């Protein structure tokens, strides 16, 4: 399991990045509480597999993802453990517009409760609180 922590990104923004990781390597990536967890059960997974200079290597491939998402000016990926990374916001000025747009709180219709972790909508506060607990169990 590879984890990428970031306290500078919302769950929605992390979900975009998780999707890009999923598409790039064909692995499962999910978002939970300020981090992306990448399931690397695959034996030829990029972290252990190809060498540092290969595009398939996790760190190199992730840099390419950041370039495509235009995040490479604003963020740096810091390695904090063998399979632990941290995504740090280093330059507020370089934030890409898609990030600013997804960061803005959406105006919710009346009677709609939104999960702060995954953005799912509920028409009832009780249903939302039951759902929210799931994020802590997983
Ligand atoms: Zn949720």
CSV table of N, CA, C and O and ligand atoms in Angstrom, one decimal:
chain,number,residue,atom,x,y,z
A,1,UNK,N,0.8,-1.2,0.0
A,1,UNK,CA,0.0,0.0,0.0
A,1,UNK,C,0.9,1.2,0.0
A,1,UNK,O,1.8,1.4,0.8
A,2,UNK,N,0.6,2.1,-1.0
A,2,UNK,CA,1.3,3.4,-1.0
A,2,UNK,C,0.3,4.4,-0.5
A,2,UNK,O,-0.8,4.4,-0.9
A,3,UNK,N,0.8,5.3,0.3
A,3,UNK,CA,-0.1,6.4,0.8
A,3,UNK,C,0.5,7.8,0.4
A,3,UNK,O,1.7,8.0,0.5
A,4,UNK,N,-0.3,8.7,0.0
A,4,UNK,CA,0.1,10.0,-0.3
A,4,UNK,C,-0.8,10.9,0.6
A,4,UNK,O,-2.0,11.0,0.4
A,5,UNK,N,-0.2,11.6,1.6
A,5,UNK,CA,-0.9,12.4,2.5
A,5,UNK,C,-0.9,13.9,2.0
A,5,UNK,O,0.1,14.3,1.4
A,6,UNK,N,-2.0,14.6,2.2
A,6,UNK,CA,-2.0,16.0,1.9
A,6,UNK,C,-3.0,16.7,2.8
A,6,UNK,O,-4.2,16.4,2.7
A,7,UNK,N,-2.6,17.7,3.5
A,7,UNK,CA,-3.6,18.4,4.3
A,7,UNK,C,-3.9,19.7,3.5
A,7,UNK,O,-4.7,20.5,4.0
A,8,UNK,N,-3.3,19.9,2.4
A,8,UNK,CA,-3.5,21.1,1.6
A,8,UNK,C,-4.6,20.9,0.5
A,8,UNK,O,-4.9,21.8,-0.2
A,9,UNK,N,-5.1,19.7,0.4
A,9,UNK,CA,-6.1,19.4,-0.6
A,9,UNK,C,-7.4,18.8,0.0
A,9,UNK,O,-7.3,18.2,1.0
A,10,UNK,N,-8.5,19.2,-0.6
A,10,UNK,CA,-9.8,18.7,-0.2
A,10,UNK,C,-10.0,17.2,-0.7
A,10,UNK,O,-9.2,16.8,-1.5
A,11,UNK,N,-11.0,16.5,-0.1
A,11,UNK,CA,-11.2,15.2,-0.5
A,11,UNK,C,-11.6,15.1,-2.0
A,11,UNK,O,-11.1,14.2,-2.7
A,12,UNK,N,-12.3,16.1,-2.5
A,12,UNK,CA,-12.6,16.1,-3.9
A,12,UNK,C,-11.4,16.3,-4.8
A,12,UNK,O,-11.3,15.6,-5.9
A,13,UNK,N,-10.5,17.1,-4.4
A,13,UNK,CA,-9.2,17.3,-5.1
A,13,UNK,C,-8.4,16.0,-5.1
A,13,UNK,O,-7.8,15.6,-6.1
A,14,UNK,N,-8.3,15.4,-3.9
A,14,UNK,CA,-7.5,14.2,-3.8
A,14,UNK,C,-8.2,13.1,-4.7
A,14,UNK,O,-7.5,12.2,-5.3
A,15,UNK,N,-9.5,13.1,-4.8
A,15,UNK,CA,-10.2,12.1,-5.6
A,15,UNK,C,-9.8,12.2,-7.1
A,15,UNK,O,-9.6,11.2,-7.8
A,16,UNK,N,-9.6,13.5,-7.6
A,16,UNK,CA,-9.1,13.7,-8.9
A,16,UNK,C,-7.7,13.0,-9.2
A,16,UNK,O,-7.5,12.4,-10.2
A,17,UNK,N,-6.9,13.2,-8.2
A,17,UNK,CA,-5.5,12.7,-8.3
A,17,UNK,C,-5.6,11.2,-8.2
A,17,UNK,O,-4.9,10.5,-8.9
A,18,UNK,N,-6.4,10.6,-7.3
A,18,UNK,CA,-6.6,9.2,-7.2
A,18,UNK,C,-7.0,8.6,-8.5
A,18,UNK,O,-6.5,7.5,-8.9
A,19,UNK,N,-7.9,9.3,-9.2
A,19,UNK,CA,-8.4,8.8,-10.5
A,19,UNK,C,-7.3,8.7,-11.5
A,19,UNK,O,-7.1,7.8,-12.2
A,20,UNK,N,-6.4,9.8,-11.5
A,20,UNK,CA,-5.3,9.8,-12.4
A,20,UNK,C,-4.3,8.7,-12.1
A,20,UNK,O,-3.8,8.1,-13.0
A,21,UNK,N,-4.1,8.4,-10.8
A,21,UNK,CA,-3.2,7.2,-10.5
A,21,UNK,C,-3.8,5.9,-11.0
A,21,UNK,O,-3.1,5.1,-11.6
A,22,UNK,N,-5.1,5.8,-10.7
A,22,UNK,CA,-5.8,4.6,-11.2
A,22,UNK,C,-5.7,4.4,-12.7
A,22,UNK,O,-5.4,3.3,-13.2
A,23,UNK,N,-5.9,5.5,-13.4
A,23,UNK,CA,-5.8,5.4,-14.9
A,23,UNK,C,-4.4,5.1,-15.4
A,23,UNK,O,-4.2,4.4,-16.3
A,24,UNK,N,-3.4,5.7,-14.7
A,24,UNK,CA,-2.0,5.5,-15.1
A,24,UNK,C,-1.5,4.1,-14.9
A,24,UNK,O,-0.9,3.5,-15.8
A,25,UNK,N,-1.8,3.5,-13.7
A,25,UNK,CA,-1.2,2.2,-13.4
A,25,UNK,C,-2.2,1.1,-13.4
A,25,UNK,O,-1.8,-0.1,-13.2
A,26,UNK,N,-3.5,1.4,-13.5
A,26,UNK,CA,-4.5,0.3,-13.5
A,26,UNK,C,-4.5,-0.3,-12.1
A,26,UNK,O,-4.7,-1.5,-12.0
A,27,UNK,N,-4.3,0.5,-11.0
A,27,UNK,CA,-4.4,-0.1,-9.7
A,27,UNK,C,-5.6,0.6,-9.0
A,27,UNK,O,-6.0,1.7,-9.4
A,28,UNK,N,-6.0,0.1,-7.9
A,28,UNK,CA,-7.1,0.7,-7.1
A,28,UNK,C,-6.5,1.8,-6.2
A,28,UNK,O,-5.5,1.6,-5.5
A,29,UNK,N,-7.1,3.0,-6.3
A,29,UNK,CA,-6.6,4.1,-5.4
A,29,UNK,C,-7.9,4.7,-4.8
A,29,UNK,O,-8.8,5.0,-5.5
A,30,UNK,N,-7.9,4.9,-3.5
A,30,UNK,CA,-9.0,5.5,-2.9
A,30,UNK,C,-8.6,6.6,-1.9
A,30,UNK,O,-7.5,6.6,-1.4
A,31,UNK,N,-9.6,7.5,-1.6
A,31,UNK,CA,-9.3,8.6,-0.8
A,31,UNK,C,-9.9,8.4,0.6
A,31,UNK,O,-11.1,8.0,0.7
A,32,UNK,N,-9.1,8.6,1.6
A,32,UNK,CA,-9.7,8.6,3.0
A,32,UNK,C,-9.0,9.6,3.9
A,32,UNK,O,-7.8,9.6,3.9
A,33,UNK,N,-9.7,10.5,4.4
A,33,UNK,CA,-9.2,11.5,5.4
A,33,UNK,C,-7.8,12.0,5.0
A,33,UNK,O,-6.8,11.6,5.6
A,34,UNK,N,-7.8,12.9,4.1
A,34,UNK,CA,-6.5,13.6,3.8
A,34,UNK,C,-5.4,12.7,3.2
A,34,UNK,O,-4.3,13.1,3.3
A,35,UNK,N,-5.8,11.6,2.7
A,35,UNK,CA,-4.8,10.8,2.0
A,35,UNK,C,-5.3,10.0,0.9
A,35,UNK,O,-6.5,9.6,0.9
A,36,UNK,N,-4.4,9.6,0.0
A,36,UNK,CA,-4.8,8.7,-1.1
A,36,UNK,C,-4.1,7.4,-0.7
A,36,UNK,O,-2.9,7.4,-0.4
A,37,UNK,N,-4.8,6.3,-0.7
A,37,UNK,CA,-4.2,5.0,-0.5
A,37,UNK,C,-4.2,4.3,-1.9
A,37,UNK,O,-5.3,4.2,-2.5
A,38,UNK,N,-3.1,3.8,-2.3
A,38,UNK,CA,-2.9,3.1,-3.5
A,38,UNK,C,-2.7,1.6,-3.2
A,38,UNK,O,-1.7,1.3,-2.5
A,39,UNK,N,-3.6,0.7,-3.7
A,39,UNK,CA,-3.4,-0.7,-3.4
A,39,UNK,C,-2.5,-1.3,-4.4
A,39,UNK,O,-2.8,-1.4,-5.6
A,40,UNK,N,-1.3,-1.8,-3.9
A,40,UNK,CA,-0.3,-2.3,-4.8
A,40,UNK,C,-0.1,-3.8,-4.6
A,40,UNK,O,1.1,-4.2,-4.5
A,41,UNK,N,-1.1,-4.5,-4.7
A,41,UNK,CA,-1.0,-6.0,-4.6
A,41,UNK,C,-0.3,-6.6,-5.8
A,41,UNK,O,0.3,-7.7,-5.8
A,42,UNK,N,-0.4,-5.9,-6.9
A,42,UNK,CA,0.1,-6.3,-8.2
A,42,UNK,C,1.7,-6.5,-8.0
A,42,UNK,O,2.3,-5.6,-7.5
A,43,UNK,N,2.2,-7.6,-8.5
A,43,UNK,CA,3.6,-7.8,-8.2
A,43,UNK,C,4.5,-6.9,-9.1
A,43,UNK,O,5.6,-6.6,-8.6
A,44,UNK,N,4.0,-6.5,-10.2
A,44,UNK,CA,4.9,-5.6,-11.0
A,44,UNK,C,4.5,-4.1,-10.8
A,44,UNK,O,4.6,-3.3,-11.6
A,45,UNK,N,4.0,-3.8,-9.6
A,45,UNK,CA,3.7,-2.5,-9.3
A,45,UNK,C,4.9,-1.5,-9.3
A,45,UNK,O,6.0,-1.9,-8.9
A,46,UNK,N,4.7,-0.3,-9.8
A,46,UNK,CA,5.7,0.6,-10.1
A,46,UNK,C,6.7,1.0,-8.9
A,46,UNK,O,7.8,1.4,-9.2
A,47,UNK,N,6.3,0.9,-7.7
A,47,UNK,CA,7.2,1.3,-6.6
A,47,UNK,C,8.4,0.4,-6.5
A,47,UNK,O,9.5,0.8,-6.3
A,48,UNK,N,8.1,-0.9,-6.7
A,48,UNK,CA,9.2,-1.9,-6.6
A,48,UNK,C,9.8,-2.3,-7.9
A,48,UNK,O,10.9,-2.7,-8.0
A,49,UNK,N,8.9,-2.2,-8.9
A,49,UNK,CA,9.3,-2.7,-10.2
A,49,UNK,C,10.4,-1.9,-11.0
A,49,UNK,O,11.5,-2.0,-10.7
A,50,UNK,N,9.9,-1.1,-12.0
A,50,UNK,CA,10.9,-0.4,-12.9
A,50,UNK,C,11.8,0.6,-12.1
A,50,UNK,O,11.4,1.0,-11.0
A,51,UNK,N,12.9,0.9,-12.7
A,51,UNK,CA,13.9,1.7,-12.0
A,51,UNK,C,13.5,3.2,-12.0
A,51,UNK,O,12.4,3.6,-12.5
A,52,UNK,N,14.2,4.0,-11.3
A,52,UNK,CA,13.9,5.4,-11.0
A,52,UNK,C,13.6,6.2,-12.2
A,52,UNK,O,12.8,7.1,-12.2
A,53,UNK,N,14.3,5.9,-13.3
A,53,UNK,CA,14.2,6.8,-14.5
A,53,UNK,C,13.0,6.3,-15.4
A,53,UNK,O,12.7,7.0,-16.4
A,54,UNK,N,12.4,5.2,-15.1
A,54,UNK,CA,11.3,4.7,-16.0
A,54,UNK,C,10.1,5.6,-15.7
A,54,UNK,O,9.8,5.9,-14.6
A,55,UNK,N,9.3,5.8,-16.8
A,55,UNK,CA,8.0,6.5,-16.6
A,55,UNK,C,7.0,5.7,-15.8
A,55,UNK,O,6.0,6.2,-15.3
A,56,UNK,N,7.3,4.4,-15.7
A,56,UNK,CA,6.4,3.5,-14.9
A,56,UNK,C,6.7,3.6,-13.4
A,56,UNK,O,5.9,3.1,-12.6
A,57,UNK,N,7.9,4.1,-13.1
A,57,UNK,CA,8.2,4.3,-11.6
A,57,UNK,C,7.3,5.2,-11.0
A,57,UNK,O,6.9,6.2,-11.5
A,58,UNK,N,6.9,4.9,-9.7
A,58,UNK,CA,5.8,5.7,-9.1
A,58,UNK,C,6.1,7.2,-9.0
A,58,UNK,O,5.3,8.0,-9.3
A,59,UNK,N,7.3,7.5,-8.4
A,59,UNK,CA,7.7,8.9,-8.2
A,59,UNK,C,7.7,9.6,-9.5
A,59,UNK,O,7.2,10.8,-9.6
A,60,UNK,N,8.3,9.0,-10.5
A,60,UNK,CA,8.4,9.7,-11.8
A,60,UNK,C,7.1,9.8,-12.5
A,60,UNK,O,6.7,10.9,-13.0
A,61,UNK,N,6.3,8.8,-12.4
A,61,UNK,CA,5.0,8.8,-13.0
A,61,UNK,C,4.1,9.8,-12.3
A,61,UNK,O,3.2,10.5,-13.0
A,62,UNK,N,4.2,9.9,-11.0
A,62,UNK,CA,3.4,10.9,-10.3
A,62,UNK,C,3.7,12.3,-10.7
A,62,UNK,O,2.9,13.1,-10.7
A,63,UNK,N,5.0,12.5,-10.9
A,63,UNK,CA,5.4,13.9,-11.4
A,63,UNK,C,4.7,14.2,-12.7
A,63,UNK,O,4.3,15.3,-13.0
A,64,UNK,N,4.6,13.2,-13.6
A,64,UNK,CA,4.0,13.4,-14.9
A,64,UNK,C,2.5,13.7,-14.7
A,64,UNK,O,1.9,14.6,-15.3
A,65,UNK,N,1.9,13.0,-13.7
A,65,UNK,CA,0.5,13.3,-13.4
A,65,UNK,C,0.3,14.7,-12.9
A,65,UNK,O,-0.6,15.4,-13.3
A,66,UNK,N,1.2,15.1,-12.0
A,66,UNK,CA,1.2,16.5,-11.5
A,66,UNK,C,1.3,17.5,-12.6
A,66,UNK,O,0.6,18.6,-12.6
A,67,UNK,N,2.2,17.2,-13.6
A,67,UNK,CA,2.4,18.2,-14.7
A,67,UNK,C,1.1,18.2,-15.5
A,67,UNK,O,0.6,19.3,-15.9
A,68,UNK,N,0.5,17.1,-15.8
A,68,UNK,CA,-0.8,17.0,-16.6
A,68,UNK,C,-1.9,17.8,-15.8
A,68,UNK,O,-2.7,18.4,-16.5
A,69,UNK,N,-1.9,17.7,-14.5
A,69,UNK,CA,-3.0,18.4,-13.8
A,69,UNK,C,-2.6,19.8,-13.5
A,69,UNK,O,-3.2,20.5,-12.7
A,70,UNK,N,-1.4,20.2,-14.0
A,70,UNK,CA,-0.9,21.5,-13.8
A,70,UNK,C,-0.7,21.9,-12.3
A,70,UNK,O,-0.8,23.0,-11.8
A,71,UNK,N,-0.3,20.9,-11.6
A,71,UNK,CA,0.0,21.0,-10.1
A,71,UNK,C,1.5,21.1,-9.8
A,71,UNK,O,1.8,21.3,-8.7
A,72,UNK,N,2.3,20.9,-10.8
A,72,UNK,CA,3.7,20.7,-10.5
A,72,UNK,C,4.4,22.0,-10.1
A,72,UNK,O,5.4,22.0,-9.4
A,73,UNK,N,3.8,23.2,-10.4
A,73,UNK,CA,4.3,24.4,-9.9
A,73,UNK,C,4.0,24.7,-8.5
A,73,UNK,O,4.8,25.3,-7.7
A,74,UNK,N,2.8,24.2,-8.0
A,74,UNK,CA,2.3,24.6,-6.7
A,74,UNK,C,2.7,23.5,-5.6
A,74,UNK,O,2.8,23.8,-4.5
A,75,UNK,N,2.9,22.3,-6.1
A,75,UNK,CA,3.1,21.2,-5.1
A,75,UNK,C,4.4,20.4,-5.3
A,75,UNK,O,4.9,20.4,-6.4
A,76,UNK,N,4.9,19.9,-4.2
A,76,UNK,CA,6.0,19.0,-4.3
A,76,UNK,C,5.7,17.7,-3.6
A,76,UNK,O,4.9,17.7,-2.6
A,77,UNK,N,6.1,16.6,-4.2
A,77,UNK,CA,5.9,15.3,-3.6
A,77,UNK,C,7.1,15.0,-2.7
A,77,UNK,O,8.3,15.0,-3.2
A,78,UNK,N,6.9,14.7,-1.5
A,78,UNK,CA,8.0,14.5,-0.5
A,78,UNK,C,7.9,13.0,-0.1
A,78,UNK,O,6.8,12.6,0.3
A,79,UNK,N,9.0,12.3,-0.1
A,79,UNK,CA,9.0,10.9,0.3
A,79,UNK,C,9.3,10.9,1.8
A,79,UNK,O,10.3,11.4,2.3
A,80,UNK,N,8.4,10.3,2.6
A,80,UNK,CA,8.5,10.3,4.0
A,80,UNK,C,8.7,8.9,4.6
A,80,UNK,O,8.9,8.7,5.8
A,81,UNK,N,8.6,7.9,3.7
A,81,UNK,CA,8.8,6.5,4.2
A,81,UNK,C,9.0,5.7,2.9
A,81,UNK,O,8.9,6.2,1.8
A,82,UNK,N,9.2,4.4,3.1
A,82,UNK,CA,9.4,3.5,1.9
A,82,UNK,C,8.2,3.7,0.9
A,82,UNK,O,8.5,3.8,-0.3
A,83,UNK,N,7.0,3.6,1.4
A,83,UNK,CA,5.9,3.8,0.5
A,83,UNK,C,4.9,4.9,1.0
A,83,UNK,O,3.7,4.8,0.8
A,84,UNK,N,5.5,5.8,1.7
A,84,UNK,CA,4.7,7.0,2.2
A,84,UNK,C,5.2,8.3,1.6
A,84,UNK,O,6.4,8.5,1.6
A,85,UNK,N,4.2,9.0,1.1
A,85,UNK,CA,4.6,10.3,0.5
A,85,UNK,C,3.7,11.4,1.1
A,85,UNK,O,2.6,11.1,1.6
A,86,UNK,N,4.2,12.6,0.9
A,86,UNK,CA,3.4,13.7,1.4
A,86,UNK,C,3.4,14.7,0.2
A,86,UNK,O,4.4,15.0,-0.5
A,87,UNK,N,2.2,15.3,-0.1
A,87,UNK,CA,2.1,16.2,-1.1
A,87,UNK,C,1.9,17.6,-0.5
A,87,UNK,O,1.0,17.9,0.2
A,88,UNK,N,2.9,18.4,-0.7
A,88,UNK,CA,3.0,19.7,0.0
A,88,UNK,C,2.7,20.9,-0.9
A,88,UNK,O,3.3,20.9,-2.0
A,89,UNK,N,1.9,21.8,-0.5
A,89,UNK,CA,1.7,23.0,-1.2
A,89,UNK,C,2.8,24.0,-0.9
A,89,UNK,O,3.0,24.4,0.2
A,90,UNK,N,3.6,24.3,-2.0
A,90,UNK,CA,4.7,25.2,-1.7
A,90,UNK,C,4.5,26.6,-2.3
A,90,UNK,O,5.2,27.5,-2.0
A,91,UNK,N,3.6,26.7,-3.3
A,91,UNK,CA,3.4,28.0,-4.0
A,91,UNK,C,1.9,28.2,-4.3
A,91,UNK,O,1.4,27.7,-5.3
A,92,UNK,N,1.3,29.0,-3.4
A,92,UNK,CA,-0.1,29.3,-3.6
A,92,UNK,C,-0.4,30.0,-4.9
A,92,UNK,O,-1.5,29.9,-5.5
A,93,UNK,N,0.6,30.8,-5.4
A,93,UNK,CA,0.4,31.6,-6.6
A,93,UNK,C,0.2,30.7,-7.8
A,93,UNK,O,-0.4,31.1,-8.8
A,94,UNK,N,0.8,29.5,-7.8
A,94,UNK,CA,0.8,28.7,-9.0
A,94,UNK,C,-0.4,27.7,-9.0
A,94,UNK,O,-0.4,26.8,-9.8
A,95,UNK,N,-1.3,27.8,-8.1
A,95,UNK,CA,-2.4,26.8,-8.0
A,95,UNK,C,-3.2,26.8,-9.4
A,95,UNK,O,-3.5,27.9,-9.8
A,96,UNK,N,-3.4,25.7,-9.9
A,96,UNK,CA,-4.1,25.6,-11.2
A,96,UNK,C,-5.6,26.0,-11.0
A,96,UNK,O,-6.1,25.8,-9.9
A,97,UNK,N,-6.3,26.5,-12.0
A,97,UNK,CA,-7.6,26.9,-11.8
A,97,UNK,C,-8.6,25.8,-11.4
A,97,UNK,O,-9.5,26.0,-10.7
A,98,UNK,N,-8.4,24.6,-11.9
A,98,UNK,CA,-9.3,23.5,-11.6
A,98,UNK,C,-9.3,23.2,-10.1
A,98,UNK,O,-10.3,22.9,-9.5
A,99,UNK,N,-8.1,23.4,-9.4
A,99,UNK,CA,-8.1,23.2,-8.0
A,99,UNK,C,-8.8,24.3,-7.3
A,99,UNK,O,-9.5,24.0,-6.3
A,100,UNK,N,-8.7,25.5,-7.7
A,100,UNK,CA,-9.5,26.6,-7.1
A,100,UNK,C,-11.0,26.4,-7.2
A,100,UNK,O,-11.7,26.6,-6.3
A,101,UNK,N,-11.4,25.9,-8.4
A,101,UNK,CA,-12.8,25.7,-8.6
A,101,UNK,C,-13.3,24.5,-7.7
A,101,UNK,O,-14.4,24.7,-7.1
A,102,UNK,N,-12.6,23.4,-7.6
A,102,UNK,CA,-13.1,22.3,-6.8
A,102,UNK,C,-13.0,22.7,-5.3
A,102,UNK,O,-13.7,22.0,-4.5
A,103,UNK,N,-12.1,23.6,-4.9
A,103,UNK,CA,-12.0,24.0,-3.5
A,103,UNK,C,-13.2,24.8,-3.0
A,103,UNK,O,-13.5,24.8,-1.9
A,104,UNK,N,-13.8,25.6,-3.9
A,104,UNK,CA,-14.9,26.4,-3.6
A,104,UNK,C,-16.1,25.6,-3.1
A,104,UNK,O,-16.4,24.6,-3.7
A,105,UNK,N,-16.7,26.0,-2.0
A,105,UNK,CA,-17.8,25.2,-1.5
A,105,UNK,C,-19.0,25.4,-2.5
A,105,UNK,O,-19.3,26.5,-2.9
A,106,UNK,N,-19.6,24.3,-2.8
A,106,UNK,CA,-20.7,24.3,-3.7
A,106,UNK,C,-22.0,24.8,-3.0
A,106,UNK,O,-22.1,24.6,-1.8
A,107,UNK,N,-22.9,25.5,-3.7
A,107,UNK,CA,-24.1,25.8,-3.0
A,107,UNK,C,-25.0,24.6,-3.1
A,107,UNK,O,-25.4,24.2,-4.2
A,108,UNK,N,-25.4,24.2,-1.9
A,108,UNK,CA,-26.3,23.0,-1.9
A,108,UNK,C,-27.7,23.3,-2.0
A,108,UNK,O,-28.1,24.3,-1.4
A,109,UNK,N,-28.5,22.5,-2.6
A,109,UNK,CA,-30.0,22.8,-2.6
A,109,UNK,C,-30.5,22.6,-1.2
A,109,UNK,O,-29.9,21.9,-0.4
A,110,UNK,N,-31.7,23.2,-0.9
A,110,UNK,CA,-32.2,23.1,0.4
A,110,UNK,C,-32.5,21.6,0.8
A,110,UNK,O,-32.9,20.9,-0.1
A,111,UNK,N,-32.3,21.3,2.0
A,111,UNK,CA,-32.6,20.0,2.5
A,111,UNK,C,-31.6,18.9,2.0
A,111,UNK,O,-31.8,17.7,2.1
A,112,UNK,N,-30.4,19.3,1.5
A,112,UNK,CA,-29.4,18.4,1.0
A,112,UNK,C,-28.2,18.4,2.0
A,112,UNK,O,-27.8,19.5,2.3
A,113,UNK,N,-27.8,17.3,2.4
A,113,UNK,CA,-26.6,17.2,3.3
A,113,UNK,C,-25.5,16.5,2.5
A,113,UNK,O,-25.7,15.5,2.0
A,114,UNK,N,-24.3,17.2,2.5
A,114,UNK,CA,-23.2,16.6,1.7
A,114,UNK,C,-22.2,16.0,2.6
A,114,UNK,O,-21.8,16.6,3.6
A,115,UNK,N,-21.7,14.8,2.3
A,115,UNK,CA,-20.6,14.2,3.0
A,115,UNK,C,-19.3,15.0,2.7
A,115,UNK,O,-18.9,15.2,1.6
A,116,UNK,N,-18.7,15.5,3.8
A,116,UNK,CA,-17.4,16.3,3.7
A,116,UNK,C,-16.3,15.4,3.1
A,116,UNK,O,-15.3,16.0,2.7
A,117,UNK,N,-16.4,14.1,3.2
A,117,UNK,CA,-15.3,13.3,2.7
A,117,UNK,C,-15.3,12.9,1.3
A,117,UNK,O,-14.3,12.8,0.6
A,118,UNK,N,-16.5,12.6,0.8
A,118,UNK,CA,-16.6,12.1,-0.6
A,118,UNK,C,-17.6,12.9,-1.4
A,118,UNK,O,-17.7,12.7,-2.6
A,119,UNK,N,-18.3,13.8,-0.8
A,119,UNK,CA,-19.2,14.7,-1.6
A,119,UNK,C,-20.6,14.1,-1.9
A,119,UNK,O,-21.3,14.7,-2.7
A,120,UNK,N,-20.9,12.9,-1.4
A,120,UNK,CA,-22.1,12.2,-1.7
A,120,UNK,C,-23.3,13.0,-1.0
A,120,UNK,O,-23.1,13.6,0.1
A,121,UNK,N,-24.4,13.1,-1.7
A,121,UNK,CA,-25.6,13.8,-1.1
A,121,UNK,C,-26.6,12.9,-0.4
A,121,UNK,O,-26.9,11.8,-0.8
A,122,UNK,N,-27.1,13.5,0.7
A,122,UNK,CA,-28.2,12.8,1.4
A,122,UNK,C,-29.3,13.8,1.7
A,122,UNK,O,-29.1,15.0,1.9
A,123,UNK,N,-30.5,13.3,1.8
A,123,UNK,CA,-31.6,14.2,2.1
A,123,UNK,C,-32.0,14.2,3.5
A,123,UNK,O,-33.0,14.8,3.9
A,124,UNK,N,-31.1,13.7,4.3
A,124,UNK,CA,-31.5,13.5,5.7
A,124,UNK,C,-30.1,13.5,6.5
A,124,UNK,O,-29.2,12.8,6.1
A,125,UNK,N,-30.1,14.2,7.6
A,125,UNK,CA,-28.9,14.4,8.4
A,125,UNK,C,-28.5,13.0,9.0
A,125,UNK,O,-27.3,12.8,9.2
A,126,UNK,N,-29.5,12.2,9.4
A,126,UNK,CA,-29.2,11.0,10.1
A,126,UNK,C,-28.5,10.0,9.1
A,126,UNK,O,-27.5,9.3,9.4
A,127,UNK,N,-29.0,10.0,7.8
A,127,UNK,CA,-28.4,9.1,6.8
A,127,UNK,C,-26.9,9.6,6.6
A,127,UNK,O,-26.0,8.7,6.4
A,128,UNK,N,-26.7,10.9,6.6
A,128,UNK,CA,-25.4,11.4,6.4
A,128,UNK,C,-24.5,10.9,7.5
A,128,UNK,O,-23.3,10.5,7.2
A,129,UNK,N,-24.9,11.0,8.7
A,129,UNK,CA,-24.0,10.7,9.8
A,129,UNK,C,-23.7,9.2,9.9
A,129,UNK,O,-22.6,8.8,10.2
A,130,UNK,N,-24.7,8.4,9.4
A,130,UNK,CA,-24.4,6.9,9.3
A,130,UNK,C,-23.4,6.7,8.2
A,130,UNK,O,-22.5,5.9,8.4
A,131,UNK,N,-23.5,7.4,7.1
A,131,UNK,CA,-22.6,7.2,6.0
A,131,UNK,C,-21.2,7.7,6.4
A,131,UNK,O,-20.2,7.0,6.1
A,132,UNK,N,-21.1,8.8,7.1
A,132,UNK,CA,-19.8,9.4,7.5
A,132,UNK,C,-19.0,8.5,8.3
A,132,UNK,O,-17.8,8.4,8.2
A,133,UNK,N,-19.7,7.7,9.2
A,133,UNK,CA,-19.0,6.7,10.0
A,133,UNK,C,-18.2,5.7,9.2
A,133,UNK,O,-17.1,5.2,9.6
A,134,UNK,N,-18.7,5.4,8.0
A,134,UNK,CA,-18.1,4.4,7.1
A,134,UNK,C,-16.7,4.8,6.8
A,134,UNK,O,-15.7,4.0,6.7
A,135,UNK,N,-16.5,6.1,6.6
A,135,UNK,CA,-15.1,6.6,6.3
A,135,UNK,C,-14.1,6.4,7.4
A,135,UNK,O,-12.9,6.3,7.1
A,136,UNK,N,-14.6,6.3,8.6
A,136,UNK,CA,-13.7,6.0,9.7
A,136,UNK,C,-13.4,4.6,9.9
A,136,UNK,O,-12.3,4.2,10.4
A,137,UNK,N,-14.3,3.7,9.4
A,137,UNK,CA,-14.1,2.3,9.6
A,137,UNK,C,-13.1,1.7,8.6
A,137,UNK,O,-12.2,0.9,8.9
A,138,UNK,N,-13.3,2.2,7.3
A,138,UNK,CA,-12.5,1.7,6.2
A,138,UNK,C,-11.0,1.9,6.4
A,138,UNK,O,-10.6,2.9,6.9
B,1,LIG,ZN1,-18.7,10.0,2.1
